[in-house]
Short mmCIF file of C-alpha atoms in Angstrom, two decimals:
data_model
loop_
_atom_site.label_atom_id
_atom_site.label_comp_id
_atom_site.label_asym_id
_atom_site.label_seq_id
_atom_site.Cartn_x
_atom_site.Cartn_y
_atom_site.Cartn_z
CA UNK A 1 6.43 -34.65 -41.41
CA UNK A 2 7.09 -38.57 -42.00
CA UNK A 3 3.99 -39.93 -44.28
CA UNK A 4 3.80 -43.57 -44.97
CA UNK A 5 1.68 -45.10 -48.32
CA UNK A 6 1.02 -48.33 -47.15
CA UNK A 7 1.21 -50.10 -50.65
CA UNK A 8 -0.55 -53.21 -49.99
CA UNK A 9 -1.97 -56.63 -51.18
CA UNK A 10 -5.30 -56.55 -50.42
CA UNK A 11 -7.73 -56.60 -53.08
CA UNK A 12 -9.43 -60.13 -52.90
CA UNK A 13 -9.97 -59.80 -48.81
CA UNK A 14 -11.28 -61.08 -46.91
CA UNK A 15 -12.20 -58.29 -44.49
CA UNK A 16 -10.68 -59.50 -41.19
CA UNK A 17 -7.68 -60.52 -42.94
CA UNK A 18 -7.14 -56.89 -44.72
CA UNK A 19 -7.80 -55.37 -41.36
CA UNK A 20 -4.87 -57.56 -39.27
CA UNK A 21 -2.67 -56.41 -42.42
CA UNK A 22 -3.70 -52.72 -41.82
CA UNK A 23 -2.87 -53.14 -37.77
CA UNK A 24 0.39 -54.47 -38.81
CA UNK A 25 1.15 -51.64 -41.34
CA UNK A 26 0.05 -49.08 -39.18
CA UNK A 27 2.38 -50.51 -36.65
CA UNK A 28 5.36 -50.56 -38.57
CA UNK A 29 4.66 -47.13 -40.43
CA UNK A 30 4.04 -45.53 -36.70
CA UNK A 31 7.29 -47.09 -35.20
CA UNK A 32 9.38 -45.67 -38.39
CA UNK A 33 8.15 -42.41 -37.53
CA UNK A 34 4.95 -41.61 -39.59
CA UNK A 35 2.53 -39.13 -38.64
CA UNK A 36 0.16 -39.95 -41.33
CA UNK A 37 -0.76 -43.54 -42.90
CA UNK A 38 -2.34 -43.90 -46.11
CA UNK A 39 -3.84 -46.73 -47.18
CA UNK A 40 -5.33 -47.77 -50.83
CA UNK A 41 -8.78 -48.00 -52.24
CA UNK A 42 -11.38 -50.19 -50.41
CA UNK A 43 -8.56 -51.19 -47.99
CA UNK A 44 -11.36 -52.85 -45.26
CA UNK A 45 -13.13 -54.76 -47.72
CA UNK A 46 -10.85 -55.47 -50.57
CA UNK A 47 -11.25 -54.10 -54.06
CA UNK A 48 -12.97 -57.08 -55.32
CA UNK A 49 -15.13 -58.03 -52.03
CA UNK A 50 -18.24 -57.74 -54.22
CA UNK A 51 -17.48 -59.94 -57.26
CA UNK A 52 -16.02 -62.45 -54.66
CA UNK A 53 -19.44 -62.01 -52.71
CA UNK A 54 -22.40 -59.86 -54.00
CA UNK A 55 -24.30 -60.36 -50.92
CA UNK A 56 -21.57 -58.87 -48.53
CA UNK A 57 -22.71 -56.16 -46.47
CA UNK A 58 -21.30 -52.93 -46.07
CA UNK A 59 -21.29 -51.39 -42.53
CA UNK A 60 -21.90 -48.14 -41.09
CA UNK A 61 -18.41 -46.80 -40.28
CA UNK A 62 -16.61 -46.91 -37.91
CA UNK A 63 -17.65 -50.49 -37.29
CA UNK A 64 -16.81 -52.56 -34.41
CA UNK A 65 -14.33 -54.69 -36.78
CA UNK A 66 -11.96 -51.33 -36.79
CA UNK A 67 -11.92 -50.94 -32.95
CA UNK A 68 -8.17 -52.32 -32.60
CA UNK A 69 -6.95 -50.16 -35.78
CA UNK A 70 -8.61 -47.03 -34.05
CA UNK A 71 -6.73 -48.02 -30.74
CA UNK A 72 -3.50 -47.84 -32.57
CA UNK A 73 -4.22 -44.96 -34.38
CA UNK A 74 -5.19 -43.34 -30.81
CA UNK A 75 -2.41 -44.93 -29.15
CA UNK A 76 0.25 -43.72 -31.84
CA UNK A 77 -1.33 -40.07 -32.30
CA UNK A 78 -1.78 -40.58 -36.06
CA UNK A 79 -4.21 -39.92 -38.97
CA UNK A 80 -4.84 -42.61 -41.05
CA UNK A 81 -6.51 -41.87 -44.55
CA UNK A 82 -8.56 -45.28 -44.72
CA UNK A 83 -9.94 -46.62 -47.95
CA UNK A 84 -13.50 -48.15 -46.96
CA UNK A 85 -16.79 -48.91 -47.79
CA UNK A 86 -19.52 -47.35 -45.73
CA UNK A 87 -23.12 -47.46 -45.78
CA UNK A 88 -25.15 -44.39 -45.17
CA UNK A 89 -28.16 -44.62 -42.91
CA UNK A 90 -29.78 -41.58 -43.78
CA UNK A 91 -29.33 -41.90 -47.65
CA UNK A 92 -29.39 -45.74 -47.39
CA UNK A 93 -26.77 -46.35 -49.95
CA UNK A 94 -23.15 -47.42 -49.64
CA UNK A 95 -19.95 -45.47 -50.50
CA UNK A 96 -16.65 -45.95 -51.46
CA UNK A 97 -14.88 -43.52 -49.29
CA UNK A 98 -11.70 -42.15 -48.06
CA UNK A 99 -12.08 -41.90 -44.18
CA UNK A 100 -9.66 -39.98 -42.31
CA UNK A 101 -9.28 -40.44 -38.71
CA UNK A 102 -7.37 -38.04 -36.05
CA UNK A 103 -5.20 -38.89 -33.48
CA UNK A 104 -8.24 -39.38 -31.02
CA UNK A 105 -9.24 -42.32 -33.18
CA UNK A 106 -12.15 -40.24 -34.16
CA UNK A 107 -13.54 -39.36 -37.41
CA UNK A 108 -12.28 -35.90 -38.61
CA UNK A 109 -13.61 -36.09 -42.57
CA UNK A 110 -14.61 -38.05 -45.30
CA UNK A 111 -14.26 -37.70 -49.00
CA UNK A 112 -17.01 -40.24 -50.67
CA UNK A 113 -15.93 -41.54 -54.42
CA UNK A 114 -17.35 -39.35 -57.45
CA UNK A 115 -16.18 -41.20 -60.21
CA UNK A 116 -17.56 -44.79 -59.25
CA UNK A 117 -18.01 -47.20 -62.05
CA UNK A 118 -21.30 -48.15 -61.30
CA UNK A 119 -20.46 -51.49 -62.30
CA UNK A 120 -18.57 -54.73 -61.96
CA UNK A 121 -16.47 -54.35 -58.91
CA UNK A 122 -18.12 -51.19 -57.97
CA UNK A 123 -21.81 -51.96 -58.69
CA UNK A 124 -22.37 -51.89 -54.48
CA UNK A 125 -21.20 -48.03 -54.43
CA UNK A 126 -23.34 -44.92 -55.24
CA UNK A 127 -21.83 -41.88 -56.46
CA UNK A 128 -20.90 -38.81 -54.56
CA UNK A 129 -21.23 -35.20 -55.02
CA UNK A 130 -18.92 -33.29 -52.37
CA UNK A 131 -15.73 -31.91 -52.63
CA UNK A 132 -14.31 -30.35 -49.32
CA UNK A 133 -10.90 -30.48 -47.86
CA UNK A 134 -10.37 -31.94 -44.54
CA UNK A 135 -8.50 -30.38 -41.86
CA UNK A 136 -5.61 -32.75 -40.46
CA UNK A 137 -3.99 -30.73 -37.69
CA UNK A 138 -2.68 -27.65 -39.18
CA UNK A 139 -3.26 -29.04 -43.09
CA UNK A 140 -5.98 -28.88 -45.04
CA UNK A 141 -5.74 -32.10 -46.84
CA UNK A 142 -7.90 -32.48 -50.63
CA UNK A 143 -8.63 -36.27 -50.38
CA UNK A 144 -9.77 -38.48 -53.98
CA UNK A 145 -10.68 -41.91 -54.43
CA UNK A 146 -8.94 -43.29 -57.38
CA UNK A 147 -10.60 -42.26 -60.44
CA UNK A 148 -11.64 -39.17 -59.11
CA UNK A 149 -7.96 -37.92 -59.96
CA UNK A 150 -8.60 -38.37 -63.74
CA UNK A 151 -10.44 -35.09 -63.86
CA UNK A 152 -8.09 -32.43 -62.80
CA UNK A 153 -10.98 -29.70 -61.71
CA UNK A 154 -11.81 -32.28 -58.45
CA UNK A 155 -8.04 -31.31 -57.53
CA UNK A 156 -8.73 -27.89 -58.63
CA UNK A 157 -11.73 -27.40 -56.78
CA UNK A 158 -9.90 -28.63 -53.62
CA UNK A 159 -7.36 -26.43 -54.08
CA UNK A 160 -9.72 -23.38 -54.42
CA UNK A 161 -11.29 -24.33 -50.86
CA UNK A 162 -8.03 -23.83 -49.52
CA UNK A 163 -6.36 -27.66 -49.96
CA UNK A 164 -2.62 -27.41 -49.17
CA UNK A 165 -1.66 -31.42 -50.56
CA UNK A 166 -3.95 -33.70 -52.46
CA UNK A 167 -3.82 -37.67 -51.51
CA UNK A 168 -5.32 -40.31 -53.97
CA UNK A 169 -6.38 -43.63 -52.83
CA UNK A 170 -6.36 -45.97 -55.49
CA UNK A 171 -6.58 -49.26 -57.16
CA UNK A 172 -5.36 -48.43 -60.69
CA UNK A 173 -2.59 -49.92 -62.42
CA UNK A 174 -1.66 -48.88 -66.08
CA UNK A 175 -4.14 -51.16 -68.05
CA UNK A 176 -4.69 -51.27 -72.13
CA UNK A 177 -8.38 -49.58 -71.55
CA UNK A 178 -7.37 -46.92 -69.18
CA UNK A 179 -3.95 -46.07 -70.17
CA UNK A 180 -1.38 -44.83 -67.72
CA UNK A 181 -2.97 -43.02 -64.62
CA UNK A 182 0.35 -41.15 -64.14
CA UNK A 183 -0.40 -38.33 -66.58
CA UNK A 184 -3.52 -37.65 -64.82
CA UNK A 185 -1.98 -37.38 -61.56
CA UNK A 186 0.86 -35.32 -62.48
CA UNK A 187 -1.85 -32.90 -63.98
CA UNK A 188 -3.80 -32.59 -60.77
CA UNK A 189 -0.22 -31.41 -59.35
CA UNK A 190 0.55 -28.99 -62.40
CA UNK A 191 -2.70 -27.20 -62.17
CA UNK A 192 -3.13 -26.66 -58.31
CA UNK A 193 0.87 -26.29 -57.66
CA UNK A 194 0.12 -28.67 -54.63
CA UNK A 195 1.93 -32.30 -54.22
CA UNK A 196 -0.20 -35.24 -55.12
CA UNK A 197 0.13 -38.36 -53.39
CA UNK A 198 -1.16 -41.50 -54.51
CA UNK A 199 -1.61 -44.82 -52.34
CA UNK A 200 -2.08 -47.80 -54.85
CA UNK A 201 -2.28 -51.31 -53.99
CA UNK A 202 -0.36 -54.64 -55.39
CA UNK A 203 -1.35 -58.24 -56.18
CA UNK A 204 -2.54 -60.34 -58.99
CA UNK A 205 -6.38 -61.29 -59.71
CA UNK A 206 -8.37 -63.34 -62.47
CA UNK A 207 -9.44 -59.29 -63.25
CA UNK A 208 -6.35 -57.15 -63.08
CA UNK A 209 -2.82 -57.04 -62.54
CA UNK A 210 -1.64 -54.49 -59.85
CA UNK A 211 1.77 -55.49 -59.28
CA UNK A 212 2.48 -52.64 -61.99
CA UNK A 213 0.24 -50.17 -60.22
CA UNK A 214 2.46 -47.20 -59.01
CA UNK A 215 2.19 -45.70 -55.56
CA UNK A 216 3.83 -41.98 -56.11
CA UNK A 217 4.45 -38.32 -54.97
CA UNK A 218 4.31 -35.83 -57.23
CA UNK A 219 5.65 -31.70 -56.81
CA UNK A 220 5.14 -29.30 -59.74
CA UNK A 221 3.61 -31.87 -62.05
CA UNK A 222 6.28 -34.23 -61.98
CA UNK A 223 6.87 -37.20 -60.32
CA UNK A 224 9.36 -37.20 -57.37
CA UNK A 225 9.00 -40.72 -55.65
CA UNK A 226 7.66 -43.98 -57.33
CA UNK A 227 7.45 -47.78 -55.86
CA UNK A 228 5.48 -50.73 -57.54
CA UNK A 229 6.07 -54.37 -56.92
CA UNK A 230 5.59 -56.44 -53.88
CA UNK A 231 3.78 -54.85 -51.07
CA UNK A 232 5.75 -52.53 -48.76
CA UNK A 233 5.58 -49.54 -46.45
CA UNK A 234 6.55 -46.49 -48.40
CA UNK A 235 8.01 -43.46 -46.08
CA UNK A 236 9.07 -39.92 -46.87
CA UNK A 237 9.07 -36.33 -45.40
CA UNK A 238 7.21 -33.60 -46.22
CA UNK A 239 7.59 -30.14 -45.18
CA UNK A 240 4.04 -28.74 -44.02
CA UNK A 241 5.33 -25.44 -43.87
CA UNK A 242 6.70 -24.69 -47.26
CA UNK A 243 4.95 -27.77 -49.14
CA UNK A 244 8.14 -29.18 -50.17
CA UNK A 245 9.05 -32.98 -50.36
CA UNK A 246 11.95 -33.26 -48.70
CA UNK A 247 12.85 -37.01 -49.68
CA UNK A 248 14.67 -38.04 -52.57
CA UNK A 249 13.73 -41.81 -52.43
CA UNK A 250 11.12 -43.74 -50.80
CA UNK A 251 12.27 -45.63 -47.39
CA UNK A 252 10.95 -49.05 -48.35
CA UNK A 253 10.00 -51.57 -45.61
CA UNK A 254 9.04 -54.83 -46.87
CA UNK A 255 6.21 -56.57 -45.16
#
């Protein structure tokens, strides 16, 4: 199976521009053979959308704004791991989520961020408390959002519930405050014995330099593939039957 990590410059939005970029990324990834396409944290709205506009509304998902993107998912028969803010009608609050869309363009599962900062760029989002793998065809995926992976027990719980791979969508470069997250990602793989994929993002804002943020593929607790820098589609092959990463380097497509 070929998987694409969309290492994109999307943190400032605006939303309609991010969606256009995501549509283009999906086309490129699918045209190059990807069957799973993974996007960074809050890829739809942009990680800093709330700091830029505290009055911005978070939609119930999937919103009509995603119709063209989901038409592509359906046309190509993909699984799309979409970083997206979502409003929950029943709970009357917002979540920072990884929404997984299946080959029919339908939602087949959602993971809502557990370790939300609750202030600053994430003041809009409530914390969730559910950890459940998502069936993606014949593979169970343990999806996490960014800082959820700081605590390896989250990955362990996913593994104990049958996850065969851990995917973390992120806006998480090394910083002086938080240090380098690579050790936390490697530990998630080490304690579970599962491959760990991290789809990060890039770009410079007044709040954080994400150009040093890494998108990585980790196997047996060791980083096997790593990339940071300009936005690109990062392709690699994974054997879902053996659980082994087959590629020795990313196939990098600049966009």
